[in-house]
mmCIF file with all atom_site columns, C-alpha atoms and ligand atoms in Angstrom:
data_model
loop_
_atom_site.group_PDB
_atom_site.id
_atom_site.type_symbol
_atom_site.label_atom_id
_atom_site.label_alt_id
_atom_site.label_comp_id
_atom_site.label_asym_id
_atom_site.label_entity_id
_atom_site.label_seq_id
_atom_site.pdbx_PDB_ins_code
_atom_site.Cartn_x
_atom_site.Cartn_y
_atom_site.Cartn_z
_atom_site.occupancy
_atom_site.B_iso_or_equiv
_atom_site.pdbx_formal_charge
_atom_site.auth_seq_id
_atom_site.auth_comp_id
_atom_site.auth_asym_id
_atom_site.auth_atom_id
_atom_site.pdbx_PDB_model_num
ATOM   1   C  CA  . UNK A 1 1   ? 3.256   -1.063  15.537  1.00 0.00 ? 5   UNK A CA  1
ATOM   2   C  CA  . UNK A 1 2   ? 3.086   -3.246  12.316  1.00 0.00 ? 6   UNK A CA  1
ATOM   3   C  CA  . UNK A 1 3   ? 3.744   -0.192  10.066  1.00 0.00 ? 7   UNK A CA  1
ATOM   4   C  CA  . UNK A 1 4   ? 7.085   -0.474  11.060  1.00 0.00 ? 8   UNK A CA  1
ATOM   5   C  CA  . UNK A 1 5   ? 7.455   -4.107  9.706   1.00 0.00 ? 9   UNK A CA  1
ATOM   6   C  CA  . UNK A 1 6   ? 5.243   -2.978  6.684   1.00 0.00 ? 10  UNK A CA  1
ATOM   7   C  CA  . UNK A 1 7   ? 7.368   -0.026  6.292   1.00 0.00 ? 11  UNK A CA  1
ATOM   8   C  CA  . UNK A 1 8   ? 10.420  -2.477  6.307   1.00 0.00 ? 12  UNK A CA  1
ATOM   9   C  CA  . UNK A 1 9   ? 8.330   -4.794  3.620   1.00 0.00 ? 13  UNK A CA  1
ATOM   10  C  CA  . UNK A 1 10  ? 8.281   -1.849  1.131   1.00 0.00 ? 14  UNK A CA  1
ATOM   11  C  CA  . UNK A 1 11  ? 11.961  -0.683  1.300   1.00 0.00 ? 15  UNK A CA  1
ATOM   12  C  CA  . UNK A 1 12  ? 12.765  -4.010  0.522   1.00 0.00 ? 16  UNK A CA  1
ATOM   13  C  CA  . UNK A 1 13  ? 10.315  -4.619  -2.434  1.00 0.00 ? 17  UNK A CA  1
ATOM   14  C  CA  . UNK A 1 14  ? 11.073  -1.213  -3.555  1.00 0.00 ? 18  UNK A CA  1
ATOM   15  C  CA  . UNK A 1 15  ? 14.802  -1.803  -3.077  1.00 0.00 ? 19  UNK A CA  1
ATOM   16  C  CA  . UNK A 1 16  ? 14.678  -5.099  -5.744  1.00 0.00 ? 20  UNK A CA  1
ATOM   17  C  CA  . UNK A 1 17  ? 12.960  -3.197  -7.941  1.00 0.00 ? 21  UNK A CA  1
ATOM   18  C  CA  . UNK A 1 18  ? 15.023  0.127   -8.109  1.00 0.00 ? 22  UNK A CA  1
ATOM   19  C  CA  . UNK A 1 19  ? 17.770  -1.708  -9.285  1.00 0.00 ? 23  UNK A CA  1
ATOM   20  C  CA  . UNK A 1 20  ? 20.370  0.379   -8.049  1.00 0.00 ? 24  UNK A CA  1
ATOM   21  C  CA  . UNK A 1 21  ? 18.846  3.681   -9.246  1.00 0.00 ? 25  UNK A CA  1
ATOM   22  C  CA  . UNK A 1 22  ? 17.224  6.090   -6.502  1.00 0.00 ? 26  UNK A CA  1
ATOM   23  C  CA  . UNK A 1 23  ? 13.725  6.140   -5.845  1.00 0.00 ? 27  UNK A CA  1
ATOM   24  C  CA  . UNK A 1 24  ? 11.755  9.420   -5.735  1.00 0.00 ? 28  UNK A CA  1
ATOM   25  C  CA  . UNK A 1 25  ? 8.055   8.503   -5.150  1.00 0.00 ? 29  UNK A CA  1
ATOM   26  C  CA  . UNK A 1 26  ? 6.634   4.850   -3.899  1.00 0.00 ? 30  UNK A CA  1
ATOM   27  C  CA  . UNK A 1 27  ? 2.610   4.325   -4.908  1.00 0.00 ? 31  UNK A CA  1
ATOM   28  C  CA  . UNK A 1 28  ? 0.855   2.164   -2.805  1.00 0.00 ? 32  UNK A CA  1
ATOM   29  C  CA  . UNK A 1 29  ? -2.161  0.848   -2.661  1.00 0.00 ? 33  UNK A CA  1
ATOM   30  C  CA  . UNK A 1 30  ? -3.664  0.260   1.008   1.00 0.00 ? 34  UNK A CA  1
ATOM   31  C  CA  . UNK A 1 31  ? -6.665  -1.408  1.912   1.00 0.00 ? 35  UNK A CA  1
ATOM   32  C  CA  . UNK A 1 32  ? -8.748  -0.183  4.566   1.00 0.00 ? 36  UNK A CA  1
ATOM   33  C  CA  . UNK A 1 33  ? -8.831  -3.457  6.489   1.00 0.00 ? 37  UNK A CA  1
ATOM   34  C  CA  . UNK A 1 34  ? -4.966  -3.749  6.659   1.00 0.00 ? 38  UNK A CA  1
ATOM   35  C  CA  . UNK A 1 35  ? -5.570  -0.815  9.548   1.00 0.00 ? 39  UNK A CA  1
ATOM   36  C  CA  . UNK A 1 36  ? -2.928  0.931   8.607   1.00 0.00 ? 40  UNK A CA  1
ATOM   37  C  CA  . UNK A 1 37  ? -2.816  4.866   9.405   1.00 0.00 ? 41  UNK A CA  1
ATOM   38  C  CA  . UNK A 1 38  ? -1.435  6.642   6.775   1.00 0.00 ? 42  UNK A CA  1
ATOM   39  C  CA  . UNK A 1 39  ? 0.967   9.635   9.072   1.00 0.00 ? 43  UNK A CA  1
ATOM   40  C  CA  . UNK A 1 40  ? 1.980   6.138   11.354  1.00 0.00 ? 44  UNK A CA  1
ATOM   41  C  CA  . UNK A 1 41  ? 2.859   4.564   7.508   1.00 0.00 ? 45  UNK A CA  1
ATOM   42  C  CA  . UNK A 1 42  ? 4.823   7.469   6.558   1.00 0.00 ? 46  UNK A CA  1
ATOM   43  C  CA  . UNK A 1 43  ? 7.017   8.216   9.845   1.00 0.00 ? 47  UNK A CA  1
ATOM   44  C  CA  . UNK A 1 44  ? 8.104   4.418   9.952   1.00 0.00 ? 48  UNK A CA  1
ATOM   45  C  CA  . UNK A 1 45  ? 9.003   4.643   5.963   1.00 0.00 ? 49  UNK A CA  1
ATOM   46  C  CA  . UNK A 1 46  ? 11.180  7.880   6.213   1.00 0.00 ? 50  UNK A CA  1
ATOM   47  C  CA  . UNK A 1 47  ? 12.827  6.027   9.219   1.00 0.00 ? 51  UNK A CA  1
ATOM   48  C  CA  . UNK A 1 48  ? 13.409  2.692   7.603   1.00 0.00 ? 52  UNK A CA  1
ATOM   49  C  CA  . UNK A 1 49  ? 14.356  4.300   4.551   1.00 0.00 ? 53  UNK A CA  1
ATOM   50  C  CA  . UNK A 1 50  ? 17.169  6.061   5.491   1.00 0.00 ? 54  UNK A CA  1
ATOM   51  C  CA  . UNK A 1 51  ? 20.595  4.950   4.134   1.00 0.00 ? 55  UNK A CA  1
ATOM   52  C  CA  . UNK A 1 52  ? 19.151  2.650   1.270   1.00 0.00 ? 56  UNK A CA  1
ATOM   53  C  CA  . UNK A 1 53  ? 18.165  3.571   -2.060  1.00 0.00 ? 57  UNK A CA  1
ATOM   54  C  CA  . UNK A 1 54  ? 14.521  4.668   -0.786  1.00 0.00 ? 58  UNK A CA  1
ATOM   55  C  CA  . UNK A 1 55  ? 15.585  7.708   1.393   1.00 0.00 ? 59  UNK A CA  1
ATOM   56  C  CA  . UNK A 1 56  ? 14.041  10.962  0.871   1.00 0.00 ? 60  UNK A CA  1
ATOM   57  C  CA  . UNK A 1 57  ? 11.132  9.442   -1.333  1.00 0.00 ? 61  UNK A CA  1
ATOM   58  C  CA  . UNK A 1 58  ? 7.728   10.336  -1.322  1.00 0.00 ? 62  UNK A CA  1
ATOM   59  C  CA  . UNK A 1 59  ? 5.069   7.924   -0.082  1.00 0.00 ? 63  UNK A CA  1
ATOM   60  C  CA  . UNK A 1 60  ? 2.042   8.503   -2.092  1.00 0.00 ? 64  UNK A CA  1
ATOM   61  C  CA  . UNK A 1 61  ? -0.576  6.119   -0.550  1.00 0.00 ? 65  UNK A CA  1
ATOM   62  C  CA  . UNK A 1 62  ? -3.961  4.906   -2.164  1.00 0.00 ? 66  UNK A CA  1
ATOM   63  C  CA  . UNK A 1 63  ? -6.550  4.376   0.129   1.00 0.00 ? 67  UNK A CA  1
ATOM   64  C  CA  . UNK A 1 64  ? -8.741  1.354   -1.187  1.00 0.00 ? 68  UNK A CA  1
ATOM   65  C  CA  . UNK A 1 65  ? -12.006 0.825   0.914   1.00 0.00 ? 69  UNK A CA  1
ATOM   66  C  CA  . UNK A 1 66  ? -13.383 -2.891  2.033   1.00 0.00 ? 70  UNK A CA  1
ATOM   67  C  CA  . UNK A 1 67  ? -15.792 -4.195  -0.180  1.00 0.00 ? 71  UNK A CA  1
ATOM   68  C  CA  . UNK A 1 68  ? -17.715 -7.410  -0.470  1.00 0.00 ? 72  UNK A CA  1
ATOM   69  C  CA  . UNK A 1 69  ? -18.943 -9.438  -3.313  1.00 0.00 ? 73  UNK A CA  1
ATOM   70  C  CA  . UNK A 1 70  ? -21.963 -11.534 -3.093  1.00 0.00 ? 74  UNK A CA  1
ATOM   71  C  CA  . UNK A 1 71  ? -21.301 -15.546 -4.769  1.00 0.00 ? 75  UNK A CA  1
ATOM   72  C  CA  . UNK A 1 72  ? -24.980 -15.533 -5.164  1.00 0.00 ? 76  UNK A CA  1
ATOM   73  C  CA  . UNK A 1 73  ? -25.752 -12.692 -7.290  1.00 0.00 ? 77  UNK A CA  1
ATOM   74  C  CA  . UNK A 1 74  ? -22.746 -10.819 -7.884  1.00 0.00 ? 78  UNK A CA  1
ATOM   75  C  CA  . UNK A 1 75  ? -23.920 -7.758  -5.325  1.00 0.00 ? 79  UNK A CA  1
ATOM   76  C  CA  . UNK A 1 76  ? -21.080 -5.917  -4.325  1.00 0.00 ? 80  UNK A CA  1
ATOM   77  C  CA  . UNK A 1 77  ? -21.121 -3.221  -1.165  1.00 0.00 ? 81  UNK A CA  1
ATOM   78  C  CA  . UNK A 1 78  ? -18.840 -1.086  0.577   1.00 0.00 ? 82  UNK A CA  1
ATOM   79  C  CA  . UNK A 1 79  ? -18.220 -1.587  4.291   1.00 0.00 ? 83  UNK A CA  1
ATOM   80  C  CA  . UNK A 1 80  ? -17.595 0.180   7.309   1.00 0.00 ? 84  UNK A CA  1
ATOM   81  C  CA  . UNK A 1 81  ? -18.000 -2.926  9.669   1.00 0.00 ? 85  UNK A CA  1
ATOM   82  C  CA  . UNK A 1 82  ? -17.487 -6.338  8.081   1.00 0.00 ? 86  UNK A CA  1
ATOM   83  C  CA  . UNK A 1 83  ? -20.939 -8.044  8.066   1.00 0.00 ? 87  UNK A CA  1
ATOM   84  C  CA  . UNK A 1 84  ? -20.813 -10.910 5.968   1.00 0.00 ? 88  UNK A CA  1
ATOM   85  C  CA  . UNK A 1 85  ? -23.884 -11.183 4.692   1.00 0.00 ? 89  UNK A CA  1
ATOM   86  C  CA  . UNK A 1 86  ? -25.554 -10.128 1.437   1.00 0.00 ? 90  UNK A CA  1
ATOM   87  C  CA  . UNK A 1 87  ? -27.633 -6.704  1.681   1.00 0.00 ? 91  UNK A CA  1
ATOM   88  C  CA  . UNK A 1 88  ? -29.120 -7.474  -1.677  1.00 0.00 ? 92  UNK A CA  1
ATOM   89  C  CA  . UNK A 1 89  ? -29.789 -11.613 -1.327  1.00 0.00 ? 93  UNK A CA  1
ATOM   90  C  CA  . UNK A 1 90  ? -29.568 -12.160 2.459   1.00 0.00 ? 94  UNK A CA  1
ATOM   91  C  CA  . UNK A 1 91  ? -26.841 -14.650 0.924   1.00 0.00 ? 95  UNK A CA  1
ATOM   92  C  CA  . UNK A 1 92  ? -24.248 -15.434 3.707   1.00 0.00 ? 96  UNK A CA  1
ATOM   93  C  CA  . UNK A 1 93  ? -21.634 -16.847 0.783   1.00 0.00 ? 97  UNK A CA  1
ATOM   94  C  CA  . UNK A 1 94  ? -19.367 -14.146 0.312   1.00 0.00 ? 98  UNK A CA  1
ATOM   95  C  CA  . UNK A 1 95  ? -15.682 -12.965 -0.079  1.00 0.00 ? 99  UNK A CA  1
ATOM   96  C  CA  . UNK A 1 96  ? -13.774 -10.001 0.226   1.00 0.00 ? 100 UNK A CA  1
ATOM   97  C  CA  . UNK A 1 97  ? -14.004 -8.099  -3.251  1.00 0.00 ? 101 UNK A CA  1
ATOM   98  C  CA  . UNK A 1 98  ? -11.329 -5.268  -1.844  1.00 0.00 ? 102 UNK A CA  1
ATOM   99  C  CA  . UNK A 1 99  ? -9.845  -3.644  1.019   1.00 0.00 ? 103 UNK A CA  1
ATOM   100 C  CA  . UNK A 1 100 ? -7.285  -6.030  1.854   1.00 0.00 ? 104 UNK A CA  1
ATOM   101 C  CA  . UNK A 1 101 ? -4.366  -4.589  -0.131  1.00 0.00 ? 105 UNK A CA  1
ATOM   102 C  CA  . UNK A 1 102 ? -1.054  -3.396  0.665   1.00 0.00 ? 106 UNK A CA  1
ATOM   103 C  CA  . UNK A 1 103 ? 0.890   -3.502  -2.707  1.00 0.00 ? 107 UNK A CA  1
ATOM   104 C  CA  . UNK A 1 104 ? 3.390   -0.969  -4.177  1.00 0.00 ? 108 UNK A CA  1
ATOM   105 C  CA  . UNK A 1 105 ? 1.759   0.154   -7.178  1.00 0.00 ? 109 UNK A CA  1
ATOM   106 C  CA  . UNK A 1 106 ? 4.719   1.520   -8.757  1.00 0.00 ? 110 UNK A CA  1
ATOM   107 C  CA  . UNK A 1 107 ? 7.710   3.662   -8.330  1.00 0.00 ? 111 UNK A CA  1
ATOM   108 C  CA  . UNK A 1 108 ? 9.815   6.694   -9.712  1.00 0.00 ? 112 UNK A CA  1
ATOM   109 C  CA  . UNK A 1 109 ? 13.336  7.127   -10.381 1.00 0.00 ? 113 UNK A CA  1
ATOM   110 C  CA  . UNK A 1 110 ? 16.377  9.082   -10.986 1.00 0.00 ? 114 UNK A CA  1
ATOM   111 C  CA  . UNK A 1 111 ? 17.881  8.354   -14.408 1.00 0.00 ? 115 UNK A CA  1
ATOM   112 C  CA  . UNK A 1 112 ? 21.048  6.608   -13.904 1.00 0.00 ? 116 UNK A CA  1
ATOM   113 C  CA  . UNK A 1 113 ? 23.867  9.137   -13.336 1.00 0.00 ? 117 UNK A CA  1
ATOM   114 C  CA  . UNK A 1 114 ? 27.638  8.699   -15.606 1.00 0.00 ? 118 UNK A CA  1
ATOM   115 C  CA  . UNK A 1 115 ? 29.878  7.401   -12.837 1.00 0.00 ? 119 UNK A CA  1
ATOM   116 C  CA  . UNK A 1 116 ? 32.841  10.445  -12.620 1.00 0.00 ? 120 UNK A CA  1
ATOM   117 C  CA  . UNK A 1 117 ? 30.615  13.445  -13.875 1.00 0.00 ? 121 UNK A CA  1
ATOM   118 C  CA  . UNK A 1 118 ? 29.310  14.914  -11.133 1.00 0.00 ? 122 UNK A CA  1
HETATM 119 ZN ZN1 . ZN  B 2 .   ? -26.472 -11.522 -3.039  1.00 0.00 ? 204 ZN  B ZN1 1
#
């Protein structure tokens, strides 16, 4: 289960970023050929989360899908099954344009609370 290690991943990014302050809502940004599924993502999050300044926040995740670019002529073309070759050019020199991410895009937090007035 590598959503559970990914899972881990964002808590901690999340975690450096918060600063201290709760987090409400994590963005990320998830490319299709990571393989991650999205309820699988979630479950492992709310587990990892708990106790550290990430529990009870949403996960809002963007789905990106796999696309490739073409060197030779700049084609690029969404893909379902990686075939790394140029529908445009028959060019076989290509690179992955997207679907490879797995990046918190941002997050949201709680305004920092007076310490005693609660
Ligand atoms: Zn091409």
């Amino acid at each position: 289960m590598h959503e559970l290690s990914l899972s881990s991943a964002i808590v901690n990014t999340v975690a450096k970023h918060a600063e201290g302050r709760r987090v409400t809502v994590v963005e990320l940004r998830v490319g299709t050929l990571r393989q991650v599924i999205p309820d699988t993502l979630e479950f492992y999050f709310e587990f990892v989360a708990r106790g550290t300044l990430c529990e009870g926040a949403r996960l809002k995740q963007e789905v990106i899908d796999a696309r490739l670019r073409c060197n030779g002529c700049g084609h690029e073309w969404e893909i379902e099954i990686p075939a790394f070759r140029c529908p445009e050019c028959a060019g076989g020199d290509v690179e992955i344009a997207s679907g490879n991410e797995f990046e918190v895009e941002a997050i949201e937090v709680e305004e920092a609370q007076c310490i005693g007035q609660r």
